[in-house]
Amino acid sequence: MRSPYTRVENSTLDGTGEEVNYQVPEPFERCVYCNTKLLFTHDLNLSYLEVIESCRCPGCGVTKAPQRFTLQ
Ligand SMILES: [Zn+2]
């Protein structure tokens, strides 16, 4: 039986499918410059129910902009 979705299946066979986007994220990130494991720090701000996540590369000292998460 032919399915109208056959084309979608074919598109995943040539390596351009979306499967790559569904990989489980690694528990840590690596520095884009020196590939050193980044250090994450989480500052819990209970007053605002926020977590501020900062990360820094111990290898070259690069820091990423802190990200703010709101607790729910
Ligand atoms: Zn680095």
PDB file of C-alpha atoms and ligand atoms in Angstrom:
ATOM      1  CA  MET A   1       0.000   0.000   0.000  1.00  0.00           C
ATOM      2  CA  ARG A   2       1.413   3.353  -0.978  1.00  0.00           C
ATOM      3  CA  SER A   3       1.404   6.103   1.555  1.00  0.00           C
ATOM      4  CA  PRO A   4       1.389   9.798   0.740  1.00  0.00           C
ATOM      5  CA  TYR A   5       4.199  10.136   3.264  1.00  0.00           C
ATOM      6  CA  THR A   6       6.671   8.098   1.230  1.00  0.00           C
ATOM      7  CA  ARG A   7       8.488  11.264   0.208  1.00  0.00           C
ATOM      8  CA  VAL A   8       9.110  12.227   3.817  1.00  0.00           C
ATOM      9  CA  GLU A   9      10.701   8.866   4.497  1.00  0.00           C
ATOM     10  CA  ASN A  10      12.939   9.230   1.491  1.00  0.00           C
ATOM     11  CA  SER A  11      14.147  12.621   2.620  1.00  0.00           C
ATOM     12  CA  THR A  12      15.402  11.119   5.861  1.00  0.00           C
ATOM     13  CA  LEU A  13      17.523   8.607   4.009  1.00  0.00           C
ATOM     14  CA  ASP A  14      19.881  11.097   2.420  1.00  0.00           C
ATOM     15  CA  GLY A  15      21.133  12.486   5.698  1.00  0.00           C
ATOM     16  CA  THR A  16      19.167  15.700   5.545  1.00  0.00           C
ATOM     17  CA  GLY A  17      16.333  14.467   7.714  1.00  0.00           C
ATOM     18  CA  GLU A  18      15.430  16.011  10.998  1.00  0.00           C
ATOM     19  CA  GLU A  19      16.632  13.132  13.133  1.00  0.00           C
ATOM     20  CA  VAL A  20      19.821  14.991  13.942  1.00  0.00           C
ATOM     21  CA  ASN A  21      17.801  17.666  15.657  1.00  0.00           C
ATOM     22  CA  TYR A  22      16.343  15.159  18.056  1.00  0.00           C
ATOM     23  CA  GLN A  23      19.573  13.979  19.581  1.00  0.00           C
ATOM     24  CA  VAL A  24      19.605  13.982  23.335  1.00  0.00           C
ATOM     25  CA  PRO A  25      21.651  16.973  24.431  1.00  0.00           C
ATOM     26  CA  GLU A  26      24.948  16.155  26.057  1.00  0.00           C
ATOM     27  CA  PRO A  27      25.080  16.752  29.794  1.00  0.00           C
ATOM     28  CA  PHE A  28      27.822  19.258  29.186  1.00  0.00           C
ATOM     29  CA  GLU A  29      28.964  21.509  26.393  1.00  0.00           C
ATOM     30  CA  ARG A  30      32.418  21.969  25.040  1.00  0.00           C
ATOM     31  CA  CYS A  31      34.155  25.210  24.229  1.00  0.00           C
ATOM     32  CA  VAL A  32      33.906  26.059  20.556  1.00  0.00           C
ATOM     33  CA  TYR A  33      37.452  27.448  20.669  1.00  0.00           C
ATOM     34  CA  CYS A  34      39.478  24.883  22.563  1.00  0.00           C
ATOM     35  CA  ASN A  35      37.031  21.999  23.059  1.00  0.00           C
ATOM     36  CA  THR A  36      37.431  22.097  26.812  1.00  0.00           C
ATOM     37  CA  LYS A  37      34.483  21.010  28.892  1.00  0.00           C
ATOM     38  CA  LEU A  38      32.646  24.115  30.006  1.00  0.00           C
ATOM     39  CA  LEU A  39      31.966  24.811  33.636  1.00  0.00           C
ATOM     40  CA  PHE A  40      28.397  25.675  34.455  1.00  0.00           C
ATOM     41  CA  THR A  41      27.284  27.555  37.491  1.00  0.00           C
ATOM     42  CA  HIS A  42      23.712  27.946  38.550  1.00  0.00           C
ATOM     43  CA  ASP A  43      22.636  30.743  40.803  1.00  0.00           C
ATOM     44  CA  LEU A  44      19.308  30.080  42.356  1.00  0.00           C
ATOM     45  CA  ASN A  45      17.343  33.212  42.993  1.00  0.00           C
ATOM     46  CA  LEU A  46      14.424  32.140  45.091  1.00  0.00           C
ATOM     47  CA  SER A  47      13.164  35.672  45.493  1.00  0.00           C
ATOM     48  CA  TYR A  48      12.346  35.809  41.813  1.00  0.00           C
ATOM     49  CA  LEU A  49      12.009  32.047  41.274  1.00  0.00           C
ATOM     50  CA  GLU A  50      14.780  32.228  38.747  1.00  0.00           C
ATOM     51  CA  VAL A  51      17.903  30.304  37.960  1.00  0.00           C
ATOM     52  CA  ILE A  52      20.766  32.147  36.337  1.00  0.00           C
ATOM     53  CA  GLU A  53      22.974  29.769  34.418  1.00  0.00           C
ATOM     54  CA  SER A  54      26.436  30.956  33.536  1.00  0.00           C
ATOM     55  CA  CYS A  55      29.123  28.969  31.838  1.00  0.00           C
ATOM     56  CA  ARG A  56      32.804  29.525  31.462  1.00  0.00           C
ATOM     57  CA  CYS A  57      35.612  27.757  29.690  1.00  0.00           C
ATOM     58  CA  PRO A  58      38.432  26.911  32.091  1.00  0.00           C
ATOM     59  CA  GLY A  59      40.778  26.512  29.139  1.00  0.00           C
ATOM     60  CA  CYS A  60      40.617  29.905  27.488  1.00  0.00           C
ATOM     61  CA  GLY A  61      38.395  31.812  29.863  1.00  0.00           C
ATOM     62  CA  VAL A  62      35.611  32.448  27.394  1.00  0.00           C
ATOM     63  CA  THR A  63      32.283  33.034  29.031  1.00  0.00           C
ATOM     64  CA  LYS A  64      28.855  32.760  27.578  1.00  0.00           C
ATOM     65  CA  ALA A  65      26.101  35.213  28.287  1.00  0.00           C
ATOM     66  CA  PRO A  66      24.204  34.003  31.336  1.00  0.00           C
ATOM     67  CA  GLN A  67      20.851  32.480  30.676  1.00  0.00           C
ATOM     68  CA  ARG A  68      17.921  33.029  32.936  1.00  0.00           C
ATOM     69  CA  PHE A  69      15.346  30.363  33.594  1.00  0.00           C
ATOM     70  CA  THR A  70      12.140  30.917  35.449  1.00  0.00           C
ATOM     71  CA  LEU A  71      11.074  28.160  37.786  1.00  0.00           C
ATOM     72  CA  GLN A  72       7.569  26.957  37.411  1.00  0.00           C
TER      73      GLN A  72
HETATM   74 ZN    ZN B   1      37.958  27.434  25.580  1.00  0.00          ZN
END
